[in-house]
mmCIF file of C-alpha atoms in Angstrom:
data_model
loop_
_atom_site.group_PDB
_atom_site.id
_atom_site.type_symbol
_atom_site.label_atom_id
_atom_site.label_comp_id
_atom_site.label_asym_id
_atom_site.label_seq_id
_atom_site.Cartn_x
_atom_site.Cartn_y
_atom_site.Cartn_z
ATOM 1 C CA MET A 1 7.896 22.388 -13.958
ATOM 2 C CA PHE A 2 7.831 22.566 -10.142
ATOM 3 C CA ASP A 3 4.035 22.418 -10.102
ATOM 4 C CA ARG A 4 3.987 19.374 -12.393
ATOM 5 C CA LEU A 5 6.508 17.555 -10.193
ATOM 6 C CA ALA A 6 4.493 18.419 -7.084
ATOM 7 C CA GLN A 7 1.337 17.077 -8.735
ATOM 8 C CA ARG A 8 3.048 13.804 -9.636
ATOM 9 C CA ILE A 9 4.405 13.356 -6.126
ATOM 10 C CA THR A 10 0.996 14.146 -4.659
ATOM 11 C CA HIS A 11 -0.609 11.631 -7.006
ATOM 12 C CA GLY A 12 1.994 9.052 -5.965
ATOM 13 C CA PHE A 13 1.127 9.624 -2.311
ATOM 14 C CA GLU A 14 -2.570 9.219 -3.131
ATOM 15 C CA ILE A 15 -1.864 5.891 -4.855
ATOM 16 C CA LEU A 16 0.209 4.655 -1.893
ATOM 17 C CA ILE A 17 -2.527 5.634 0.570
ATOM 18 C CA VAL A 18 -5.226 3.901 -1.474
ATOM 19 C CA ALA A 19 -3.034 0.793 -1.786
ATOM 20 C CA CYS A 20 -2.425 0.711 1.983
ATOM 21 C CA LEU A 21 -6.132 1.096 2.680
ATOM 22 C CA ALA A 22 -7.126 -1.552 0.137
ATOM 23 C CA ILE A 23 -4.616 -4.103 1.413
ATOM 24 C CA MET A 24 -5.658 -3.430 5.019
ATOM 25 C CA GLY A 25 -9.330 -3.862 4.120
ATOM 26 C CA VAL A 26 -8.748 -7.121 2.303
ATOM 27 C CA LEU A 27 -6.518 -8.507 5.058
ATOM 28 C CA VAL A 28 -8.794 -7.604 7.956
ATOM 29 C CA PHE A 29 -12.040 -8.603 6.219
ATOM 30 C CA GLY A 30 -10.502 -11.793 4.855
ATOM 31 C CA ASN A 31 -9.131 -12.698 8.262
ATOM 32 C CA VAL A 32 -12.524 -12.188 9.931
ATOM 33 C CA VAL A 33 -14.273 -14.350 7.343
ATOM 34 C CA LEU A 34 -11.627 -17.060 7.571
ATOM 35 C CA ARG A 35 -11.726 -17.117 11.376
ATOM 36 C CA TYR A 36 -15.499 -17.342 11.721
ATOM 37 C CA ALA A 37 -16.327 -19.412 8.643
ATOM 38 C CA PHE A 38 -13.355 -21.755 8.405
ATOM 39 C CA ASN A 39 -11.679 -21.550 11.840
ATOM 40 C CA SER A 40 -8.519 -20.418 10.076
ATOM 41 C CA GLY A 41 -6.811 -17.103 9.409
ATOM 42 C CA ILE A 42 -4.109 -15.155 7.657
ATOM 43 C CA ALA A 43 -1.037 -15.235 9.866
ATOM 44 C CA ILE A 44 0.431 -11.895 8.807
ATOM 45 C CA SER A 45 -2.876 -10.032 8.790
ATOM 46 C CA GLU A 46 -2.551 -8.298 12.152
ATOM 47 C CA GLU A 47 1.100 -7.284 11.848
ATOM 48 C CA LEU A 48 0.879 -6.101 8.251
ATOM 49 C CA SER A 49 -2.379 -4.212 8.852
ATOM 50 C CA ARG A 50 -0.849 -2.395 11.813
ATOM 51 C CA LEU A 51 2.263 -1.492 9.812
ATOM 52 C CA LEU A 52 0.211 -0.270 6.844
ATOM 53 C CA PHE A 53 -2.039 1.752 9.141
ATOM 54 C CA VAL A 54 0.937 3.655 10.545
ATOM 55 C CA TRP A 55 2.228 4.373 7.045
ATOM 56 C CA LEU A 56 -1.260 5.417 5.943
ATOM 57 C CA ILE A 57 -1.526 7.960 8.751
ATOM 58 C CA PHE A 58 1.856 9.568 8.150
ATOM 59 C CA LEU A 59 1.505 9.638 4.355
ATOM 60 C CA GLY A 60 -1.995 11.061 4.768
ATOM 61 C CA ALA A 61 -0.651 13.854 6.981
ATOM 62 C CA VAL A 62 1.874 14.832 4.297
ATOM 63 C CA LEU A 63 -0.817 14.694 1.617
ATOM 64 C CA ALA A 64 -3.197 16.810 3.708
ATOM 65 C CA SER A 65 -0.465 19.385 4.203
ATOM 66 C CA ALA A 66 0.350 19.439 0.487
ATOM 67 C CA LYS A 67 -3.308 19.916 -0.429
ATOM 68 C CA ARG A 68 -3.770 22.336 2.472
ATOM 69 C CA ILE A 69 -6.739 20.467 3.901
ATOM 70 C CA HIS A 70 -5.443 19.918 7.422
ATOM 71 C CA ILE A 71 -7.700 21.032 10.207
ATOM 72 C CA GLY A 72 -6.677 24.584 10.960
ATOM 73 C CA PHE A 73 -7.524 26.927 13.796
ATOM 74 C CA ASP A 74 -7.342 30.274 12.091
ATOM 75 C CA THR A 75 -9.698 32.348 14.239
ATOM 76 C CA VAL A 76 -6.868 34.588 15.437
ATOM 77 C CA LEU A 77 -5.375 34.883 11.949
ATOM 78 C CA ARG A 78 -8.658 36.032 10.437
ATOM 79 C CA HIS A 79 -8.784 38.965 12.875
ATOM 80 C CA LEU A 80 -5.252 40.181 12.140
ATOM 81 C CA SER A 81 -4.114 42.513 9.412
ATOM 82 C CA ARG A 82 -2.042 41.205 6.519
ATOM 83 C CA GLY A 83 1.427 41.845 8.037
ATOM 84 C CA PRO A 84 0.973 40.122 11.414
ATOM 85 C CA ARG A 85 -0.928 37.306 9.700
ATOM 86 C CA ARG A 86 2.034 36.613 7.427
ATOM 87 C CA VAL A 87 4.441 36.717 10.372
ATOM 88 C CA LEU A 88 2.350 34.130 12.244
ATOM 89 C CA GLN A 89 2.066 31.920 9.156
ATOM 90 C CA VAL A 90 5.830 31.989 8.653
ATOM 91 C CA ALA A 91 6.445 31.346 12.382
ATOM 92 C CA ASN A 92 4.019 28.420 12.212
ATOM 93 C CA GLY A 93 5.884 27.020 9.210
ATOM 94 C CA LEU A 94 9.239 27.384 10.956
ATOM 95 C CA LEU A 95 7.915 25.531 14.009
ATOM 96 C CA ILE A 96 6.680 22.729 11.775
ATOM 97 C CA LEU A 97 10.105 22.591 10.082
ATOM 98 C CA ALA A 98 11.689 22.220 13.542
ATOM 99 C CA GLY A 99 9.267 19.342 14.147
ATOM 100 C CA CYS A 100 10.343 17.832 10.811
ATOM 101 C CA ALA A 101 13.968 17.947 11.972
ATOM 102 C CA ILE A 102 12.983 16.120 15.154
ATOM 103 C CA PHE A 103 11.153 13.460 13.135
ATOM 104 C CA ILE A 104 14.120 13.040 10.792
ATOM 105 C CA VAL A 105 16.702 12.694 13.562
ATOM 106 C CA GLY A 106 14.485 10.556 15.804
ATOM 107 C CA GLY A 107 13.240 8.434 12.916
ATOM 108 C CA TRP A 108 16.794 7.771 11.759
ATOM 109 C CA GLN A 109 17.922 6.809 15.267
ATOM 110 C CA GLN A 110 14.934 4.513 15.858
ATOM 111 C CA THR A 111 15.343 2.931 12.433
ATOM 112 C CA LYS A 112 19.010 2.129 13.156
ATOM 113 C CA ILE A 113 18.188 0.808 16.635
ATOM 114 C CA ASN A 114 15.460 -1.506 15.334
ATOM 115 C CA LEU A 115 17.231 -2.906 12.275
ATOM 116 C CA GLY A 116 17.938 -6.151 14.126
ATOM 117 C CA ASN A 117 14.475 -6.539 15.648
ATOM 118 C CA VAL A 118 11.996 -8.416 13.489
ATOM 119 C CA TYR A 119 8.255 -8.938 13.451
ATOM 120 C CA PRO A 120 7.542 -12.422 14.804
ATOM 121 C CA VAL A 121 5.264 -13.548 11.966
ATOM 122 C CA MET A 122 6.309 -11.438 8.968
ATOM 123 C CA GLY A 123 10.010 -11.732 9.696
ATOM 124 C CA ILE A 124 10.809 -8.208 8.478
ATOM 125 C CA SER A 125 12.671 -5.597 10.455
ATOM 126 C CA TYR A 126 10.907 -3.171 12.779
ATOM 127 C CA ALA A 127 12.897 -0.530 10.914
ATOM 128 C CA TRP A 128 9.970 -0.506 8.460
ATOM 129 C CA LEU A 129 7.749 0.765 11.248
ATOM 130 C CA TYR A 130 10.116 3.458 12.530
ATOM 131 C CA GLY A 131 11.355 4.432 9.063
ATOM 132 C CA VAL A 132 8.018 6.108 8.372
ATOM 133 C CA ALA A 133 9.037 8.920 10.749
ATOM 134 C CA LEU A 134 12.087 9.579 8.581
ATOM 135 C CA VAL A 135 10.014 9.561 5.379
ATOM 136 C CA PHE A 136 7.384 11.782 7.013
ATOM 137 C CA GLY A 137 9.929 14.328 8.247
ATOM 138 C CA ILE A 138 11.613 14.642 4.858
ATOM 139 C CA ALA A 139 8.391 14.663 2.815
ATOM 140 C CA LEU A 140 6.660 17.252 5.004
ATOM 141 C CA ILE A 141 9.458 19.775 4.444
ATOM 142 C CA PHE A 142 8.325 20.439 0.869
ATOM 143 C CA PRO A 143 4.673 21.422 1.430
ATOM 144 C CA VAL A 144 5.619 23.428 4.527
ATOM 145 C CA CYS A 145 8.264 25.372 2.597
ATOM 146 C CA ASN A 146 5.700 25.964 -0.144
ATOM 147 C CA ASN A 147 3.248 27.322 2.445
ATOM 148 C CA ILE A 148 5.966 29.605 3.862
ATOM 149 C CA ARG A 149 6.775 30.833 0.351
ATOM 150 C CA ARG A 150 3.111 31.559 -0.314
ATOM 151 C CA ALA A 151 2.806 33.461 2.968
ATOM 152 C CA LEU A 152 5.907 35.550 2.253
ATOM 153 C CA THR A 153 4.883 36.425 -1.294
ATOM 154 C CA GLY A 154 1.278 37.122 -0.342
ATOM 155 C CA ALA A 155 0.137 34.615 -2.957
ATOM 156 C CA ASP A 156 -2.334 33.177 -0.533
ATOM 157 C CA GLU A 157 -4.149 34.676 2.413
ATOM 158 C CA ASP A 158 -5.783 31.506 3.759
ATOM 159 C CA LEU A 159 -3.808 29.093 5.889
ATOM 160 C CA THR A 160 -6.130 26.195 5.111
ATOM 161 C CA GLU A 161 -8.789 25.492 2.547
ATOM 162 C CA ASP A 162 -12.316 26.115 3.741
ATOM 163 C CA LEU A 163 -13.882 22.661 3.555
ATOM 164 C CA ALA A 164 -17.427 23.974 4.018
ATOM 165 C CA GLY A 165 -16.909 26.404 1.159
ATOM 166 C CA ARG A 166 -15.570 23.647 -1.082
ATOM 167 C CA ILE A 167 -18.599 21.470 -0.325
ATOM 168 C CA GLU A 168 -20.999 24.347 -1.020
ATOM 169 C CA ASP A 169 -19.254 25.124 -4.329
ATOM 170 C CA LEU A 170 -19.483 21.474 -5.355
ATOM 171 C CA ALA A 171 -23.185 21.338 -4.407
ATOM 172 C CA GLU A 172 -23.876 24.463 -6.482
ATOM 173 C CA ARG A 173 -22.094 22.989 -9.506
ATOM 174 C CA ILE A 174 -24.093 19.759 -9.182
ATOM 175 C CA GLU A 175 -27.351 21.724 -8.978
ATOM 176 C CA GLU A 176 -26.382 23.772 -12.042
ATOM 177 C CA ASP A 177 -25.504 20.608 -13.975
ATOM 178 C CA GLN A 178 -28.808 18.995 -13.012
ATOM 179 C CA ALA A 179 -30.739 22.104 -14.039
ATOM 180 C CA THR A 180 -28.894 22.182 -17.373
ATOM 181 C CA HIS A 181 -29.626 18.498 -18.029
ATOM 182 C CA THR A 182 -33.275 18.923 -17.036
ATOM 183 C CA ARG A 183 -33.735 21.841 -19.456
ATOM 184 C CA ALA A 184 -31.889 19.993 -22.218
ATOM 185 C CA GLY A 185 -34.085 16.938 -21.676
ATOM 186 C CA ARG A 186 -37.392 18.763 -22.422
ATOM 187 C CA PRO A 187 -38.448 18.585 -26.063
ATOM 188 C CA GLY A 188 -39.869 22.143 -26.136
ATOM 189 C CA ASP A 189 -36.666 23.748 -24.837
ATOM 190 C CA ARG A 190 -34.361 22.563 -27.617
ATOM 191 C CA SER A 191 -33.395 25.008 -30.332
#
């Protein structure tokens, strides 16, 4: 049940990130075309694109942590035995949780401070900009606690996914699929 909920939340974050990116692309591209072709523009384009970009970055950081695809410097960890490696992974997670607390407290304070300040063109509160720190701090707690749990139980030895390995595995599967389709496509090879 926990895994299914985590997958749904992760999928929700992916949808939000894609929506932010799509809206930003349309706004910025549309504004450029309107300015140069029609000497006009979309008034909220700059403010909304900037706001969406900030949300995109913070949501992407949570998603990267949940999928364990953040850039990781694990040279020291790879040279340690299992016990010290787990201790460092747990210490790393605890430091990140302390950072989450800072984001939650600071995000809440900045959101309250900026409730009365509004964007000049959009007319919405700047609390939408600073509120992302609060959302980020709360959302990041869950994947970090999951990583700590995995380190403590020994369920996982790697701190991050090896991106090069994932790309190589995907390339091998594509080559195998192509070889299978090529053999299946020859008339003499069919049984």
